[in-house]
Amino acid sequence: MAFPQTRLRRLRRTGALRDLVRETELAPHHLVQPLFVALTQDAPREPIAAMPGVDRLSISAAAEEARALQERGIPGVLLFGLPADKDEEGSGAWDDEGVVQLATRAIKDACPDLLVIADVCLCEYTSHGHCGLLREGANGLVVDNDATLELLSRTAVSQAIAGADMVAPSDMMDGRVGHMRSELDDHGLTDTAIVAYSAKMASAFYGPFREAADSAPAFGDRRSYQMDGANPDEAVREALLDRDEGADVVMVKPALPYLDIVRRVKDATRMPVAAYNVSGEYAMLKAAAAAGYLDERAAALEALTAIRRAGADIVITYHAKDAAGWLR
Ligand code: PBG
């Protein structure tokens, strides 16, 4: 049955027909909004230069923002914290009165049904900006994998006790998911889910985030622990390992330059997959839209749909709030 019997344009004729046969759905309930919460500022909101529309929030502004997101049908937020002080170990991360713990309690008070996902990493809390503890190696300082596990798990337990529904380790240490799962369970936190940043690439697209979270490494880079973006097989191994260690959701990050990896991870794990549409992806689109080079709304919805089509169940995006408004 070739042309003229088969005409694919028949089902593209009207909006109703296109809706009827659309293969990929994008709705507010697929989206998670990252929030930056800071103990470093007096103002309720401070703009982030490279991320127009995204602010660093005080604790009470974060609770207010959470309410607005819930009203738009966004199911959850991903919390990043800027502590008042940093140190070598990153002790602000597991402080029970730390910024993410305070924000979690404030958000849960304001909207108990909104899911709080707490990012677990040390880079926002360490004076050197690396994601783990440093030790002297043969060729200078290195991030000590095994010594870091204890601190990450302590952070996750503290966040879970504060009320986080899910903890999301973004550090890329080996073995952290299994370590964290046992520590959570030992503390009776068996219902706290783990969203593992499984295939997190050493990426140039995190630039604006590092300004927002004040988390750029003071020396070197993160290539000795984050993945080489050229390695799809390794990405699948990371995800399968995290699954075996007890992850509830696996993540690929960034999203748009790695859609093939989102698909491979989905097919290999058959687990809920999250994709993180990161700060640089957001900044690119915002800059092009501000210059009048493309239509922000249409481009953002197309990109988010593409991430869903690639196999992401959950899309973490700075566009969540706006997209939820557009999708209404
Ligand atoms: C912390 C972390 C980073 C991001 C999320 N968690 C930055 C990094 O690894 O340097 C990036 C998110 C974004 O760019 O939006 N390890």
Coordinates of N, CA and C in Angstrom, one line a residue, residues 129-246:
G129 N 35.5 22.9 46.4 CA 34.5 22.8 45.3 C 34.4 21.4 44.7
H130 N 35.2 20.4 45.2 CA 35.1 19.1 44.6 C 33.9 18.3 45.3
C131 N 33.5 17.2 44.7 CA 32.3 16.5 45.1 C 32.6 15.5 46.3
G132 N 33.8 15.5 46.7 CA 34.2 14.5 47.8 C 35.4 15.0 48.6
L133 N 35.8 14.1 49.5 CA 37.0 14.4 50.4 C 38.2 14.3 49.6
L134 N 39.2 15.2 49.8 CA 40.5 15.1 49.1 C 41.5 14.4 49.9
R135 N 42.4 13.7 49.2 CA 43.6 13.1 49.8 C 44.7 13.2 48.9
E136 N 45.9 13.2 49.4 CA 47.1 13.3 48.6 C 47.3 12.0 47.8
G137 N 47.3 12.1 46.5 CA 47.6 10.9 45.6 C 49.0 11.0 45.1
A138 N 49.4 10.1 44.2 CA 50.8 10.1 43.7 C 51.1 11.4 42.9
N139 N 50.1 11.9 42.2 CA 50.3 13.1 41.4 C 49.5 14.3 41.9
G140 N 49.4 14.5 43.2 CA 48.7 15.6 43.8 C 47.4 15.1 44.4
L141 N 46.5 16.1 44.7 CA 45.3 15.8 45.4 C 44.3 15.0 44.5
V142 N 43.6 14.0 45.1 CA 42.6 13.3 44.4 C 41.4 13.2 45.3
V143 N 40.2 13.0 44.7 CA 39.0 12.8 45.5 C 38.9 11.3 45.9
D144 N 38.9 11.1 47.2 CA 38.9 9.8 47.8 C 37.5 9.2 47.8
N145 N 37.4 8.2 46.9 CA 36.0 7.6 46.7 C 35.5 7.0 48.0
D146 N 36.2 6.1 48.7 CA 35.6 5.3 49.8 C 35.3 6.2 51.0
A147 N 36.3 7.1 51.3 CA 36.1 8.0 52.4 C 34.9 8.9 52.2
T148 N 34.6 9.2 51.0 CA 33.4 10.1 50.7 C 32.1 9.5 50.9
L149 N 32.0 8.1 50.8 CA 30.7 7.4 50.8 C 30.0 7.7 52.2
E150 N 30.8 7.6 53.2 CA 30.2 7.8 54.6 C 29.6 9.2 54.7
L151 N 30.2 10.2 54.1 CA 29.7 11.6 54.2 C 28.5 11.8 53.4
L152 N 28.5 11.2 52.2 CA 27.3 11.3 51.3 C 26.1 10.6 52.0
S153 N 26.3 9.4 52.6 CA 25.2 8.7 53.2 C 24.7 9.5 54.4
R154 N 25.6 10.1 55.2 CA 25.2 10.9 56.3 C 24.3 12.0 55.9
T155 N 24.7 12.6 54.7 CA 23.9 13.7 54.2 C 22.5 13.2 53.8
A156 N 22.5 12.1 53.1 CA 21.2 11.6 52.7 C 20.3 11.2 53.8
V157 N 20.8 10.7 54.9 CA 20.0 10.3 56.1 C 19.5 11.6 56.7
S158 N 20.3 12.6 56.8 CA 19.9 13.9 57.4 C 18.8 14.5 56.6
Q159 N 18.9 14.5 55.3 CA 17.9 15.0 54.4 C 16.6 14.3 54.5
A160 N 16.7 12.9 54.6 CA 15.5 12.1 54.7 C 14.8 12.3 56.0
I161 N 15.5 12.5 57.1 CA 14.9 12.8 58.4 C 14.2 14.1 58.3
A162 N 14.8 15.1 57.6 CA 14.2 16.4 57.5 C 12.9 16.3 56.7
G163 N 12.7 15.2 55.9 CA 11.4 15.0 55.2 C 11.5 14.8 53.7
A164 N 12.7 14.7 53.2 CA 12.9 14.5 51.8 C 12.3 13.2 51.4
D165 N 11.5 13.2 50.3 CA 10.9 11.9 49.8 C 11.9 11.1 49.1
M166 N 12.8 11.8 48.4 CA 13.8 11.1 47.6 C 15.2 11.8 47.8
V167 N 16.2 11.0 47.7 CA 17.6 11.6 47.8 C 18.2 11.3 46.4
A168 N 19.0 12.3 45.9 CA 19.6 12.1 44.6 C 21.1 12.4 44.6
P169 N 21.9 11.3 44.7 CA 23.3 11.5 44.8 C 23.9 11.9 43.4
S170 N 24.6 13.0 43.3 CA 25.1 13.5 42.1 C 26.6 13.6 42.0
D171 N 27.2 12.9 43.0 CA 28.7 13.0 43.2 C 29.5 12.1 42.2
M172 N 28.9 11.0 41.8 CA 29.6 10.0 40.9 C 30.7 9.2 41.6
M173 N 30.6 9.0 42.9 CA 31.5 8.1 43.6 C 31.0 6.7 43.3
D174 N 31.9 5.7 43.1 CA 31.5 4.3 43.0 C 30.9 3.8 44.3
G175 N 29.8 3.1 44.2 CA 29.3 2.4 45.3 C 28.4 3.2 46.2
R176 N 28.1 4.4 45.9 CA 27.4 5.3 46.8 C 25.9 4.9 46.9
V177 N 25.4 4.4 45.9 CA 23.9 4.0 46.0 C 23.7 2.9 47.0
G178 N 24.6 1.8 46.9 CA 24.4 0.7 47.8 C 24.7 1.1 49.2
H179 N 25.7 1.9 49.4 CA 26.1 2.4 50.7 C 25.0 3.2 51.3
M180 N 24.4 4.1 50.5 CA 23.3 5.0 51.0 C 22.1 4.2 51.3
R181 N 21.8 3.2 50.4 CA 20.6 2.4 50.7 C 20.7 1.7 52.0
S182 N 21.9 1.1 52.3 CA 21.9 0.4 53.6 C 21.9 1.4 54.8
E183 N 22.5 2.5 54.7 CA 22.5 3.5 55.8 C 21.0 4.0 56.0
L184 N 20.3 4.3 54.9 CA 18.9 4.7 55.0 C 18.1 3.7 55.7
D185 N 18.3 2.4 55.3 CA 17.5 1.3 55.9 C 17.9 1.1 57.3
D186 N 19.2 1.2 57.7 CA 19.6 1.1 59.1 C 18.9 2.2 60.0
H187 N 18.6 3.3 59.4 CA 17.9 4.4 60.1 C 16.4 4.3 60.0
G188 N 15.9 3.2 59.5 CA 14.5 3.0 59.4 C 13.8 3.8 58.3
L189 N 14.7 4.3 57.4 CA 14.2 5.2 56.3 C 14.0 4.4 55.0
T190 N 13.3 3.3 55.2 CA 13.1 2.4 54.0 C 12.2 2.9 52.9
D191 N 11.4 4.0 53.2 CA 10.6 4.5 52.2 C 11.2 5.7 51.4
T192 N 12.4 6.1 51.8 CA 13.1 7.1 51.1 C 13.7 6.6 49.8
A193 N 13.3 7.1 48.7 CA 13.7 6.6 47.4 C 15.0 7.2 47.0
I194 N 15.8 6.5 46.2 CA 17.1 7.0 45.7 C 16.9 7.2 44.2
V195 N 17.2 8.5 43.8 CA 17.2 8.9 42.4 C 18.7 9.0 42.1
A196 N 19.3 8.0 41.4 CA 20.7 8.0 41.2 C 21.1 8.8 39.9
Y197 N 22.0 9.8 40.0 CA 22.6 10.4 38.9 C 23.5 9.3 38.3
S198 N 23.1 8.4 37.5 CA 23.9 7.3 37.1 C 24.9 7.6 36.0
A199 N 24.4 8.2 34.9 CA 25.2 8.6 33.8 C 25.3 10.1 33.8
K200 N 26.2 10.6 34.7 CA 26.4 12.0 34.8 C 27.8 12.3 34.1
M201 N 27.7 13.1 33.0 CA 28.9 13.3 32.2 C 29.7 14.5 32.8
A202 N 31.0 14.5 32.5 CA 31.8 15.6 32.8 C 31.5 16.6 31.7
S203 N 30.7 17.6 31.9 CA 30.1 18.4 30.9 C 30.3 19.9 31.0
A204 N 30.5 20.5 29.9 CA 30.6 22.0 29.8 C 29.3 22.7 30.1
F205 N 28.2 21.9 30.0 CA 26.9 22.5 30.1 C 26.5 22.8 31.6
Y206 N 27.3 22.5 32.5 CA 27.0 22.8 33.9 C 27.5 24.2 34.3
G207 N 28.1 24.9 33.4 CA 28.7 26.3 33.7 C 27.8 27.2 34.5
P208 N 26.6 27.5 34.0 CA 25.7 28.4 34.8 C 25.3 27.9 36.2
F209 N 25.2 26.6 36.3 CA 24.9 26.0 37.6 C 26.0 26.3 38.6
R210 N 27.2 26.2 38.2 CA 28.3 26.4 39.1 C 28.4 27.8 39.6
E211 N 27.9 28.8 38.7 CA 27.8 30.1 39.2 C 26.6 30.2 40.2
A212 N 25.5 29.6 39.9 CA 24.3 29.6 40.7 C 24.6 29.0 42.1
A213 N 25.3 27.9 42.1 CA 25.5 27.1 43.4 C 26.9 27.4 44.0
D214 N 27.6 28.3 43.3 CA 29.0 28.6 43.8 C 29.8 27.4 44.1
S215 N 29.8 26.5 43.1 CA 30.4 25.2 43.3 C 31.4 24.8 42.2
A216 N 32.0 25.8 41.6 CA 33.1 25.5 40.6 C 34.3 24.9 41.4
P217 N 35.0 23.8 40.9 CA 36.1 23.3 41.6 C 37.3 24.4 41.6
A218 N 37.9 24.5 42.8 CA 38.9 25.5 42.9 C 40.2 25.2 42.1
F219 N 40.4 23.9 41.8 CA 41.5 23.5 41.0 C 41.1 22.3 40.2
G220 N 41.7 22.0 39.0 CA 41.4 20.8 38.2 C 40.0 20.8 37.7
D221 N 39.5 19.6 37.4 CA 38.1 19.5 36.9 C 37.5 18.2 37.5
R222 N 36.4 17.8 37.0 CA 35.7 16.6 37.6 C 35.8 15.4 36.8
R223 N 36.8 15.4 35.8 CA 36.9 14.2 34.9 C 37.3 12.9 35.5
S224 N 37.9 13.0 36.7 CA 38.3 11.7 37.3 C 37.1 11.0 38.1
Y225 N 36.0 11.7 38.2 CA 34.8 11.0 38.7 C 33.6 11.1 37.9
Q226 N 33.4 12.2 37.2 CA 32.2 12.2 36.2 C 32.6 11.5 34.9
M227 N 31.5 11.0 34.2 CA 31.8 10.2 33.1 C 32.2 10.9 31.8
D228 N 32.9 10.2 31.0 CA 33.3 10.7 29.6 C 32.1 10.5 28.7
G229 N 31.6 11.7 28.2 CA 30.3 11.7 27.4 C 30.4 10.9 26.2
A230 N 31.6 10.4 25.8 CA 31.8 9.7 24.6 C 31.4 8.2 24.8
N231 N 31.0 7.8 26.0 CA 31.0 6.3 26.3 C 29.6 5.8 26.6
P232 N 28.8 5.5 25.6 CA 27.4 5.0 25.9 C 27.4 3.6 26.6
D233 N 28.3 2.7 26.3 CA 28.3 1.4 27.0 C 28.6 1.6 28.5
E234 N 29.5 2.4 28.8 CA 29.8 2.7 30.2 C 28.6 3.3 30.9
A235 N 27.9 4.2 30.2 CA 26.7 4.8 30.8 C 25.7 3.7 31.2
V236 N 25.5 2.7 30.3 CA 24.6 1.7 30.6 C 25.1 0.8 31.8
R237 N 26.4 0.6 31.9 CA 26.9 -0.1 33.0 C 26.7 0.6 34.3
E238 N 26.9 1.9 34.3 CA 26.6 2.7 35.5 C 25.2 2.6 35.9
A239 N 24.3 2.6 35.0 CA 22.8 2.5 35.3 C 22.5 1.2 35.9
L240 N 23.0 0.1 35.3 CA 22.7 -1.2 35.7 C 23.3 -1.5 37.1
L241 N 24.5 -0.9 37.4 CA 25.1 -1.1 38.7 C 24.3 -0.4 39.7
D242 N 23.8 0.8 39.4 CA 23.0 1.6 40.4 C 21.7 0.8 40.6
R243 N 21.1 0.2 39.6 CA 19.9 -0.6 39.8 C 20.2 -1.7 40.7
D244 N 21.3 -2.4 40.5 CA 21.7 -3.5 41.4 C 22.0 -3.1 42.8
E245 N 22.4 -1.9 43.0 CA 22.7 -1.4 44.3 C 21.4 -0.8 45.0
G246 N 20.3 -0.8 44.3 CA 19.1 -0.4 44.9 C 18.5 0.9 44.5

